[in-house]
Coordinates of N, CA and C in Angstrom, one line a residue:
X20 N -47.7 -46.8 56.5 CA -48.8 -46.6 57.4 C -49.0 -45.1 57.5
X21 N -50.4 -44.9 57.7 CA -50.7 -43.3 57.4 C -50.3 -42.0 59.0
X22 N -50.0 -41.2 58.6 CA -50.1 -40.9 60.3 C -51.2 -39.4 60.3
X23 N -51.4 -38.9 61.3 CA -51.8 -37.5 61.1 C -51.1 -36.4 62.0
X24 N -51.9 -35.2 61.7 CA -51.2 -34.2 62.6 C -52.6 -33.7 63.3
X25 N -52.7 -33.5 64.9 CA -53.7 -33.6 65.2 C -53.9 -32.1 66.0
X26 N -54.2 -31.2 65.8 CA -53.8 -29.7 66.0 C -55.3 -29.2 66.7
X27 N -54.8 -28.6 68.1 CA -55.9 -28.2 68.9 C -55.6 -26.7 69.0
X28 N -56.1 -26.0 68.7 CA -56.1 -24.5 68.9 C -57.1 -23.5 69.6
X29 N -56.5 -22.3 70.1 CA -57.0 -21.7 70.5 C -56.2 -20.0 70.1
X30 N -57.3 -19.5 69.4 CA -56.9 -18.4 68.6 C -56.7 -17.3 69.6
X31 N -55.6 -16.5 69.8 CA -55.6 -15.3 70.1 C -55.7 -14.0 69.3
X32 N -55.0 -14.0 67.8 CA -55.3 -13.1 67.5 C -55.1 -13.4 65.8
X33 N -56.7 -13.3 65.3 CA -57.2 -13.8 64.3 C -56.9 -13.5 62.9
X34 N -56.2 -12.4 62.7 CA -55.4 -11.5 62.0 C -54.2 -11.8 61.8
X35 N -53.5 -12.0 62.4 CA -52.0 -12.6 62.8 C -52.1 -13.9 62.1
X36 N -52.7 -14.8 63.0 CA -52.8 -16.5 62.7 C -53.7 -16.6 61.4
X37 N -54.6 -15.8 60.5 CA -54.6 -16.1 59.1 C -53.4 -16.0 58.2
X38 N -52.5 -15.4 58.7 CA -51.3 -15.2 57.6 C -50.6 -16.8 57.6
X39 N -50.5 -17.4 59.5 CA -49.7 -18.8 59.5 C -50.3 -19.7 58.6
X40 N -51.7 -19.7 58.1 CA -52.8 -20.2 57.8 C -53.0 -20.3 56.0
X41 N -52.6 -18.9 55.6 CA -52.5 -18.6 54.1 C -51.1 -19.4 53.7
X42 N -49.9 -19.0 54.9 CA -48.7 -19.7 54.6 C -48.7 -21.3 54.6
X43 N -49.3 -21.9 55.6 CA -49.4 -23.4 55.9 C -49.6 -23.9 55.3
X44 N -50.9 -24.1 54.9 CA -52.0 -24.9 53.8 C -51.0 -25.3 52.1
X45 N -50.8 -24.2 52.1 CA -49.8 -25.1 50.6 C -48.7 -25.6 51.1
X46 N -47.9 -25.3 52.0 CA -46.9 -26.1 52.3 C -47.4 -27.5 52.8
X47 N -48.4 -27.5 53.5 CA -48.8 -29.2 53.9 C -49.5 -29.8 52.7
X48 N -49.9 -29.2 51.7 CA -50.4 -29.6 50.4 C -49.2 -30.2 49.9
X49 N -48.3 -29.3 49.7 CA -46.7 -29.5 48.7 C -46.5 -31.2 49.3
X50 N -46.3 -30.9 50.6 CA -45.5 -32.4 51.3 C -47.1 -33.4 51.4
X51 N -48.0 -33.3 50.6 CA -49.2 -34.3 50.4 C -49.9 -34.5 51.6
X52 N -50.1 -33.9 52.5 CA -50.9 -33.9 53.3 C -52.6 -33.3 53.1
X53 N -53.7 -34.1 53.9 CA -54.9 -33.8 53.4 C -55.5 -33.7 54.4
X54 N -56.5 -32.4 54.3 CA -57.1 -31.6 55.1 C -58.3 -33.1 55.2
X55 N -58.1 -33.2 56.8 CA -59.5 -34.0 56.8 C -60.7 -33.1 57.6
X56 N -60.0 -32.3 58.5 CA -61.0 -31.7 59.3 C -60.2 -30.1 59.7
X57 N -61.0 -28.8 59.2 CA -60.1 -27.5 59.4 C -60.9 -26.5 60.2
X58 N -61.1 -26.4 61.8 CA -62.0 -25.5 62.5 C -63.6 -26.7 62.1
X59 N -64.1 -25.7 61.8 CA -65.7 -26.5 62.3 C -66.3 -26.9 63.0
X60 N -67.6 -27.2 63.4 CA -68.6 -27.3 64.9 C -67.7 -28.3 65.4
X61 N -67.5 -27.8 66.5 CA -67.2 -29.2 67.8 C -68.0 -29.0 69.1
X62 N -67.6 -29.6 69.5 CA -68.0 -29.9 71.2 C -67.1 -30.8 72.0
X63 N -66.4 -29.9 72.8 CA -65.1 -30.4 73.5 C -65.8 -31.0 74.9
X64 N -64.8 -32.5 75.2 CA -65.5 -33.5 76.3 C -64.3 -33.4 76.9
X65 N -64.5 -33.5 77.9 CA -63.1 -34.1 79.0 C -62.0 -32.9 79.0
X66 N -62.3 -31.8 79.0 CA -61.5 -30.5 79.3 C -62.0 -29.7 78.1
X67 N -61.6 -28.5 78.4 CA -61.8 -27.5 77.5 C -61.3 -26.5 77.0
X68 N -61.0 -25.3 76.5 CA -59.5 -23.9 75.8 C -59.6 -24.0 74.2
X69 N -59.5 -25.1 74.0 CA -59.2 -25.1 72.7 C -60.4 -25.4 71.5
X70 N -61.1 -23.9 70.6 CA -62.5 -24.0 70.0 C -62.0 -24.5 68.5
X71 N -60.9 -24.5 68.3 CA -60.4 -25.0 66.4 C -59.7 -26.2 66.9
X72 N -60.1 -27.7 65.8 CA -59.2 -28.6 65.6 C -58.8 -29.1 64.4
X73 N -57.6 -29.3 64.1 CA -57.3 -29.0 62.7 C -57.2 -31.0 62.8
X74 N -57.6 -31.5 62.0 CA -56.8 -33.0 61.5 C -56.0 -32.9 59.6
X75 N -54.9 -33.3 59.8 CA -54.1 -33.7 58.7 C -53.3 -35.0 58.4
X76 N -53.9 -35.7 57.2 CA -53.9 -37.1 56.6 C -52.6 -36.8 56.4
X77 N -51.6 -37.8 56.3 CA -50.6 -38.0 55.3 C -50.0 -39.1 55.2
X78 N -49.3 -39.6 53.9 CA -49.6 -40.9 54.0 C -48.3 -41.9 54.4
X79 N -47.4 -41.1 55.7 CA -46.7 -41.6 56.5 C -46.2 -40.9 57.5
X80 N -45.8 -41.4 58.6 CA -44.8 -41.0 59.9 C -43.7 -40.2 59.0
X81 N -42.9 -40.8 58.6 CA -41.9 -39.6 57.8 C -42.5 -38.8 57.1
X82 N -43.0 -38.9 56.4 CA -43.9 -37.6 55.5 C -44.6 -36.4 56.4
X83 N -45.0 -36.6 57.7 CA -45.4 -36.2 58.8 C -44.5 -35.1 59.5
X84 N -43.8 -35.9 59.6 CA -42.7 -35.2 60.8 C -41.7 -34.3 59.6
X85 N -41.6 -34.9 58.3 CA -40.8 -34.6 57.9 C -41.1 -32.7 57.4
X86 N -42.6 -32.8 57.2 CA -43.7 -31.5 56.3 C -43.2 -31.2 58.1
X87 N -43.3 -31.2 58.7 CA -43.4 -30.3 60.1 C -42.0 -29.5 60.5
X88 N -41.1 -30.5 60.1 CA -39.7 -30.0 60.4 C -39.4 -29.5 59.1
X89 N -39.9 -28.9 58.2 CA -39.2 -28.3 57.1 C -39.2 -26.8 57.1
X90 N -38.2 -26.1 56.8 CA -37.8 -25.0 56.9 C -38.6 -24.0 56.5
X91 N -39.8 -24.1 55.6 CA -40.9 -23.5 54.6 C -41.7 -23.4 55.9
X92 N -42.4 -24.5 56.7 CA -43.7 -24.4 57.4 C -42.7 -24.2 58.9
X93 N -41.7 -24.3 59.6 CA -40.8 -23.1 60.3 C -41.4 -22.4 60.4
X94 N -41.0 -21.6 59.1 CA -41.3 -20.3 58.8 C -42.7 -19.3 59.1
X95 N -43.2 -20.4 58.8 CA -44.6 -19.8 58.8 C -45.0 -20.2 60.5
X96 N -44.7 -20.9 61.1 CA -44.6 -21.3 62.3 C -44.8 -19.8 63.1
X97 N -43.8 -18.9 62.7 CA -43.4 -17.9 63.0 C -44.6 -16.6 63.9
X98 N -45.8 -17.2 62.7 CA -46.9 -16.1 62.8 C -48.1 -17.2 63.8
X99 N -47.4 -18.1 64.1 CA -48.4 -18.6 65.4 C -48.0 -18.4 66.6
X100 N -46.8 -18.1 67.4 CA -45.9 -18.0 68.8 C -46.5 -16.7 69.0
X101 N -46.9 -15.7 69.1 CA -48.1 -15.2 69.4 C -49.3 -14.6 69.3
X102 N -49.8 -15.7 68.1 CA -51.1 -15.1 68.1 C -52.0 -16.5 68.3
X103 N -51.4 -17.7 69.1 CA -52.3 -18.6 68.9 C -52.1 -19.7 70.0
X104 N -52.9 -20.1 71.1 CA -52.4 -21.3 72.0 C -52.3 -22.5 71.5
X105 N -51.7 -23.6 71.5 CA -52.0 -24.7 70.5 C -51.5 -25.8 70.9
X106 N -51.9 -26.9 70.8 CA -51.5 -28.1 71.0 C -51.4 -29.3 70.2
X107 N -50.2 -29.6 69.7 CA -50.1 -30.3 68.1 C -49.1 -31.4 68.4
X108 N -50.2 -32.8 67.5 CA -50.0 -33.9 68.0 C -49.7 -34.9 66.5
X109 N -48.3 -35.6 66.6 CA -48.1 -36.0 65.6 C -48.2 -37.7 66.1
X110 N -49.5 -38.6 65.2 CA -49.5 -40.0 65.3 C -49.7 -40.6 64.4
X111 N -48.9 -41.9 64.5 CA -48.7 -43.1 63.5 C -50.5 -43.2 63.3
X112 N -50.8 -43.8 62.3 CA -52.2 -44.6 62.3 C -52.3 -45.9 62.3
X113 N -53.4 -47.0 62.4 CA -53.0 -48.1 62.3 C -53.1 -48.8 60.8
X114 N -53.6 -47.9 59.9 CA -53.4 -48.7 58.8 C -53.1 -48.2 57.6

């Protein structure tokens, strides 16, 4: 079953969080994950802070959790703890 990673952001400092950004992207590539939706127009309902939402396909719960807890995207982790508020959300899918 597929799950995603469902990432609500709010940039603080734009400079900083492109390096998490340069780092990330092939590491979620490597562990097969697929960009479905990266920033782009929104319009936030039912509260508001966060103007980037990231969606990432991949084509399991383990595959998921597993690309998140690995030592490589950690790392890069590194260059988001202060340059970015975030809220990241890992779910099963139903199919």
């Amino acid at each position: 079953m597929k799950a995603y990673w469902v990432v609500r952001g709010h940039i603080l400092d734009h400079k900083e969080y492109n390096k998490y950004i340069n780092l990330a992207g092939p590491i979620i590539k490597k562990y097969d994950g697929t960009f479905l939706s990266r920033g782009g127009k929104q319009v936030e309902r039912e509260g508001s802070g966060f103007e980037r939402t990231v969606l990432i396909e991949f084509q399991s719960f383990e595959k998921a959790i597993f690309c998140y807890n690995s030592d490589e995207y950690q790392e890069a982790l590194e260059f988001v703890k202060s340059s970015a508020k975030r809220l990241v959300v890992i779910v099963e899918g139903l199919h």
